[in-house]
Short mmCIF file of C-alpha atoms in Angstrom, two decimals:
data_model
loop_
_atom_site.label_atom_id
_atom_site.label_comp_id
_atom_site.label_asym_id
_atom_site.label_seq_id
_atom_site.Cartn_x
_atom_site.Cartn_y
_atom_site.Cartn_z
CA GLY A 1 -11.89 -3.95 -6.45
CA GLU A 2 -12.60 -6.91 -4.26
CA SER A 3 -12.71 -6.20 -0.57
CA VAL A 4 -13.30 -7.71 2.80
CA GLY A 5 -15.17 -5.65 5.36
CA LEU A 6 -16.50 -5.89 8.86
CA HIS A 7 -19.91 -4.90 10.15
CA LEU A 8 -18.92 -3.59 13.60
CA PRO A 9 -15.76 -1.65 14.35
CA THR A 10 -16.03 -2.16 18.13
CA LEU A 11 -17.69 -4.92 20.13
CA SER A 12 -18.01 -4.77 23.89
CA VAL A 13 -18.94 -7.95 25.79
CA GLN A 14 -18.98 -9.01 29.40
CA GLU A 15 -16.55 -11.59 30.65
CA GLY A 16 -18.09 -15.02 30.34
CA ASP A 17 -20.47 -14.09 27.55
CA ASN A 18 -20.12 -15.33 24.00
CA SER A 19 -18.78 -13.00 21.31
CA ILE A 20 -19.68 -12.97 17.65
CA ILE A 21 -17.58 -11.01 15.18
CA ASN A 22 -18.87 -10.72 11.64
CA CYS A 23 -17.20 -10.21 8.30
CA ALA A 24 -18.54 -9.77 4.78
CA TYR A 25 -16.47 -10.58 1.73
CA SER A 26 -17.14 -9.70 -1.88
CA ASN A 27 -14.98 -12.11 -3.87
CA SER A 28 -17.01 -15.23 -4.57
CA ALA A 29 -13.86 -16.91 -5.95
CA SER A 30 -12.16 -16.91 -2.54
CA ASP A 31 -11.74 -20.39 -1.17
CA TYR A 32 -9.73 -19.86 2.01
CA PHE A 33 -10.58 -17.65 4.97
CA ILE A 34 -8.67 -16.93 8.13
CA TRP A 35 -9.30 -15.12 11.39
CA TYR A 36 -6.40 -13.34 13.07
CA LYS A 37 -6.16 -11.73 16.50
CA GLN A 38 -3.92 -8.72 16.96
CA GLU A 39 -2.98 -7.39 20.37
CA SER A 40 -1.55 -3.92 20.75
CA GLY A 41 2.02 -3.69 19.50
CA LYS A 42 2.09 -7.23 18.18
CA GLY A 43 1.72 -8.92 14.84
CA PRO A 44 -1.49 -10.77 13.93
CA GLN A 45 -1.84 -14.17 15.52
CA PHE A 46 -3.57 -17.00 13.67
CA ILE A 47 -6.80 -18.13 15.34
CA ILE A 48 -8.65 -20.40 12.96
CA ASP A 49 -9.19 -20.93 9.25
CA ILE A 50 -11.78 -22.49 7.00
CA ARG A 51 -11.89 -23.56 3.38
CA SER A 52 -14.85 -22.96 1.14
CA ASN A 53 -15.84 -26.63 1.07
CA MET A 54 -16.83 -26.33 4.73
CA ASP A 55 -19.44 -24.21 6.48
CA LYS A 56 -18.28 -24.64 10.07
CA ARG A 57 -15.05 -25.34 11.86
CA GLN A 58 -14.38 -25.48 15.58
CA GLY A 59 -11.30 -24.85 17.62
CA GLN A 60 -10.66 -24.34 21.27
CA ARG A 61 -13.41 -21.89 22.39
CA VAL A 62 -13.68 -20.56 18.84
CA THR A 63 -15.94 -21.45 15.95
CA VAL A 64 -15.85 -20.05 12.43
CA LEU A 65 -18.97 -20.12 10.29
CA LEU A 66 -18.95 -19.59 6.55
CA ASN A 67 -22.04 -18.76 4.54
CA LYS A 68 -21.03 -18.73 0.89
CA THR A 69 -24.53 -17.87 -0.29
CA VAL A 70 -24.41 -14.44 1.30
CA LYS A 71 -20.59 -14.23 1.44
CA HIS A 72 -20.48 -13.91 5.17
CA LEU A 73 -17.96 -15.14 7.71
CA SER A 74 -18.25 -15.05 11.49
CA LEU A 75 -16.05 -15.83 14.45
CA GLN A 76 -17.67 -17.01 17.65
CA ILE A 77 -15.73 -16.94 20.89
CA ALA A 78 -17.25 -18.88 23.76
CA ALA A 79 -16.96 -17.70 27.37
CA THR A 80 -15.05 -14.57 26.44
CA GLN A 81 -12.11 -13.77 28.69
CA PRO A 82 -10.19 -10.54 29.33
CA GLY A 83 -7.28 -12.00 27.36
CA ASP A 84 -9.50 -12.08 24.30
CA SER A 85 -9.48 -8.28 24.16
CA ALA A 86 -7.80 -7.42 20.86
CA VAL A 87 -8.53 -6.44 17.28
CA TYR A 88 -9.80 -9.30 15.15
CA PHE A 89 -9.27 -9.41 11.39
CA CYS A 90 -10.80 -11.66 8.83
CA ALA A 91 -8.77 -12.37 5.71
CA GLU A 92 -9.42 -14.08 2.42
CA THR A 93 -7.29 -15.34 -0.41
CA GLY A 94 -8.88 -13.23 -3.11
CA ASP A 95 -9.03 -14.62 -6.60
CA THR A 96 -5.63 -16.32 -6.63
CA GLY A 97 -7.11 -19.49 -5.20
CA THR A 98 -4.17 -19.88 -2.86
CA ALA A 99 -3.10 -18.33 0.40
CA SER A 100 -0.29 -16.43 -1.28
CA LYS A 101 -2.06 -13.09 -1.16
CA LEU A 102 -4.40 -12.33 1.69
CA THR A 103 -6.89 -9.49 1.65
CA PHE A 104 -7.65 -8.24 5.15
CA GLY A 105 -10.65 -6.45 6.54
CA THR A 106 -10.24 -3.29 8.61
CA GLY A 107 -10.70 -5.11 11.91
CA THR A 108 -13.11 -5.26 14.84
CA ARG A 109 -11.97 -4.28 18.30
CA LEU A 110 -13.26 -6.63 20.99
CA GLN A 111 -13.45 -5.15 24.47
CA VAL A 112 -14.11 -7.52 27.33
CA THR A 113 -15.60 -5.90 30.41
CA LEU A 114 -15.45 -7.41 33.87
CA GLY B 1 13.94 -19.83 15.18
CA ALA B 2 10.81 -20.04 17.27
CA GLY B 3 8.91 -17.46 15.24
CA VAL B 4 9.20 -14.73 12.65
CA SER B 5 11.48 -11.94 13.78
CA GLN B 6 11.80 -8.44 12.39
CA SER B 7 14.28 -5.66 12.90
CA PRO B 8 14.39 -2.93 13.85
CA SER B 9 11.26 -2.87 15.97
CA ASN B 10 11.05 0.90 15.56
CA LYS B 11 12.58 3.18 12.95
CA VAL B 12 12.37 6.95 12.85
CA THR B 13 13.75 8.60 9.76
CA GLU B 14 13.69 11.90 7.97
CA LYS B 15 11.78 12.46 4.78
CA GLY B 16 13.92 11.64 1.78
CA LYS B 17 16.12 9.08 3.51
CA ASP B 18 16.29 5.41 2.55
CA VAL B 19 15.38 2.68 5.03
CA GLU B 20 15.90 -1.08 5.13
CA LEU B 21 13.63 -3.38 7.09
CA ARG B 22 14.65 -6.94 7.83
CA CYS B 23 12.64 -10.13 8.24
CA ASP B 24 13.83 -13.51 9.48
CA PRO B 25 11.18 -16.12 8.71
CA ILE B 26 10.51 -19.35 10.54
CA SER B 27 13.19 -21.87 9.63
CA GLY B 28 12.11 -24.07 6.75
CA HIS B 29 9.33 -21.80 5.55
CA THR B 30 9.64 -21.33 1.82
CA ALA B 31 7.06 -18.56 1.46
CA LEU B 32 7.57 -15.07 2.86
CA TYR B 33 5.21 -12.09 2.75
CA TRP B 34 5.37 -8.37 3.42
CA TYR B 35 2.35 -6.32 4.48
CA ARG B 36 1.83 -2.72 5.52
CA GLN B 37 -0.56 -1.66 8.26
CA ARG B 38 -1.50 1.97 8.64
CA LEU B 39 -2.77 3.17 12.00
CA GLY B 40 -6.17 1.71 12.82
CA GLN B 41 -6.45 -0.14 9.56
CA GLY B 42 -6.14 -3.64 8.19
CA LEU B 43 -3.13 -5.09 6.46
CA GLU B 44 -2.23 -4.25 2.88
CA PHE B 45 -0.38 -6.88 0.89
CA LEU B 46 2.91 -5.67 -0.57
CA ILE B 47 4.85 -8.61 -1.96
CA TYR B 48 5.48 -12.29 -1.44
CA PHE B 49 8.38 -14.62 -2.11
CA GLN B 50 8.34 -18.28 -3.02
CA GLY B 51 11.91 -19.26 -2.33
CA ASN B 52 14.03 -16.34 -3.52
CA SER B 53 11.73 -15.25 -6.31
CA ALA B 54 8.84 -12.82 -6.08
CA PRO B 55 5.93 -13.98 -8.28
CA ASP B 56 3.64 -11.20 -7.10
CA LYS B 57 4.85 -7.64 -6.59
CA SER B 58 1.47 -6.10 -7.31
CA GLY B 59 1.08 -4.57 -3.88
CA LEU B 60 4.22 -2.45 -3.91
CA PRO B 61 2.91 1.16 -3.74
CA SER B 62 5.56 2.71 -5.95
CA ASP B 63 8.99 2.15 -7.48
CA ARG B 64 10.49 3.51 -4.27
CA PHE B 65 9.65 0.17 -2.68
CA SER B 66 11.69 -2.96 -3.36
CA ALA B 67 12.35 -6.23 -1.62
CA GLU B 68 14.74 -9.09 -1.93
CA ARG B 69 15.26 -12.45 -0.35
CA THR B 70 18.42 -14.50 -0.25
CA GLY B 71 19.16 -18.08 0.71
CA GLU B 72 15.43 -18.77 1.01
CA SER B 73 15.70 -17.11 4.37
CA VAL B 74 16.18 -13.46 5.29
CA SER B 75 14.31 -10.77 3.38
CA THR B 76 14.82 -7.03 3.30
CA LEU B 77 12.23 -4.45 2.33
CA THR B 78 13.82 -1.21 1.13
CA ILE B 79 12.03 2.09 0.88
CA GLN B 80 13.92 4.79 -0.96
CA ARG B 81 13.37 8.52 -0.54
CA THR B 82 10.85 7.96 2.25
CA GLN B 83 7.73 10.10 2.40
CA GLN B 84 5.49 10.85 5.36
CA GLU B 85 2.75 8.64 3.92
CA ASP B 86 5.15 5.68 4.25
CA SER B 87 4.71 5.86 8.03
CA ALA B 88 3.13 2.58 9.09
CA VAL B 89 3.87 -0.77 10.67
CA TYR B 90 5.51 -3.13 8.20
CA LEU B 91 4.70 -6.76 8.93
CA CYS B 92 6.39 -9.85 7.65
CA ALA B 93 4.88 -13.32 7.61
CA SER B 94 6.07 -16.73 6.53
CA SER B 95 4.47 -20.04 5.71
CA HIS B 96 5.63 -23.53 4.89
CA GLN B 97 4.02 -23.36 1.47
CA THR B 98 1.96 -20.62 -0.15
CA THR B 99 -1.20 -22.52 0.63
CA ASP B 100 -0.43 -22.80 4.33
CA THR B 101 -1.17 -20.57 7.27
CA GLN B 102 0.87 -17.40 7.44
CA TYR B 103 2.61 -16.65 10.73
CA PHE B 104 3.42 -13.03 11.44
CA GLY B 105 6.32 -11.25 13.05
CA PRO B 106 5.89 -8.34 15.49
CA GLY B 107 6.40 -5.73 12.78
CA THR B 108 8.61 -2.69 12.31
CA ARG B 109 7.02 0.64 13.14
CA LEU B 110 8.32 3.19 10.64
CA THR B 111 7.89 6.89 11.33
CA VAL B 112 8.89 9.37 8.65
CA LEU B 113 9.30 12.90 9.97
#
């Protein structure tokens, strides 16, 4: 079936450096993608989203890039801080064309070292 | 309320018992979703509600799982005759419409002994 996966299960970066978390998706019909951050013992927290008619979207310290040609999504975090340590999930809508059913990747753990 | 709330936060039960998990969505959100997250894994979609109806139940693992929603508000996820493989965190999310961002609750950690 369709799936969303991540290239790196764990990413370790130094405080102040930029972080890049990657995600590959397989469903070319997906038109909505979201990045979530999950801290230990908490539910996922929305970070940023992007629709398939865009290739880049920026938020506060975060940027999401979408490459539909190779079905690749990335999350860039600028000036990574200790509070950014968490598991990051990408999610896609699948073939429903709406956000009603999200398919999540397995997650990447970001560790920020001092 | 300020966010999605779920209760209980933790539930330990014996194999074969039934459990009910509750979700209170953000006020005014018409769409409500249930997901399951096994240890160290991503989220698996279970079911979603638009209002009080459930257009997509495709993610429910078996007929032991059921969910209902009343008053376009509170939802309960019921697992009958629990099995050890049901142990997971059950997460609820809500959104204003099905095309909008989903906001998650803290989850209920279910442990089946």
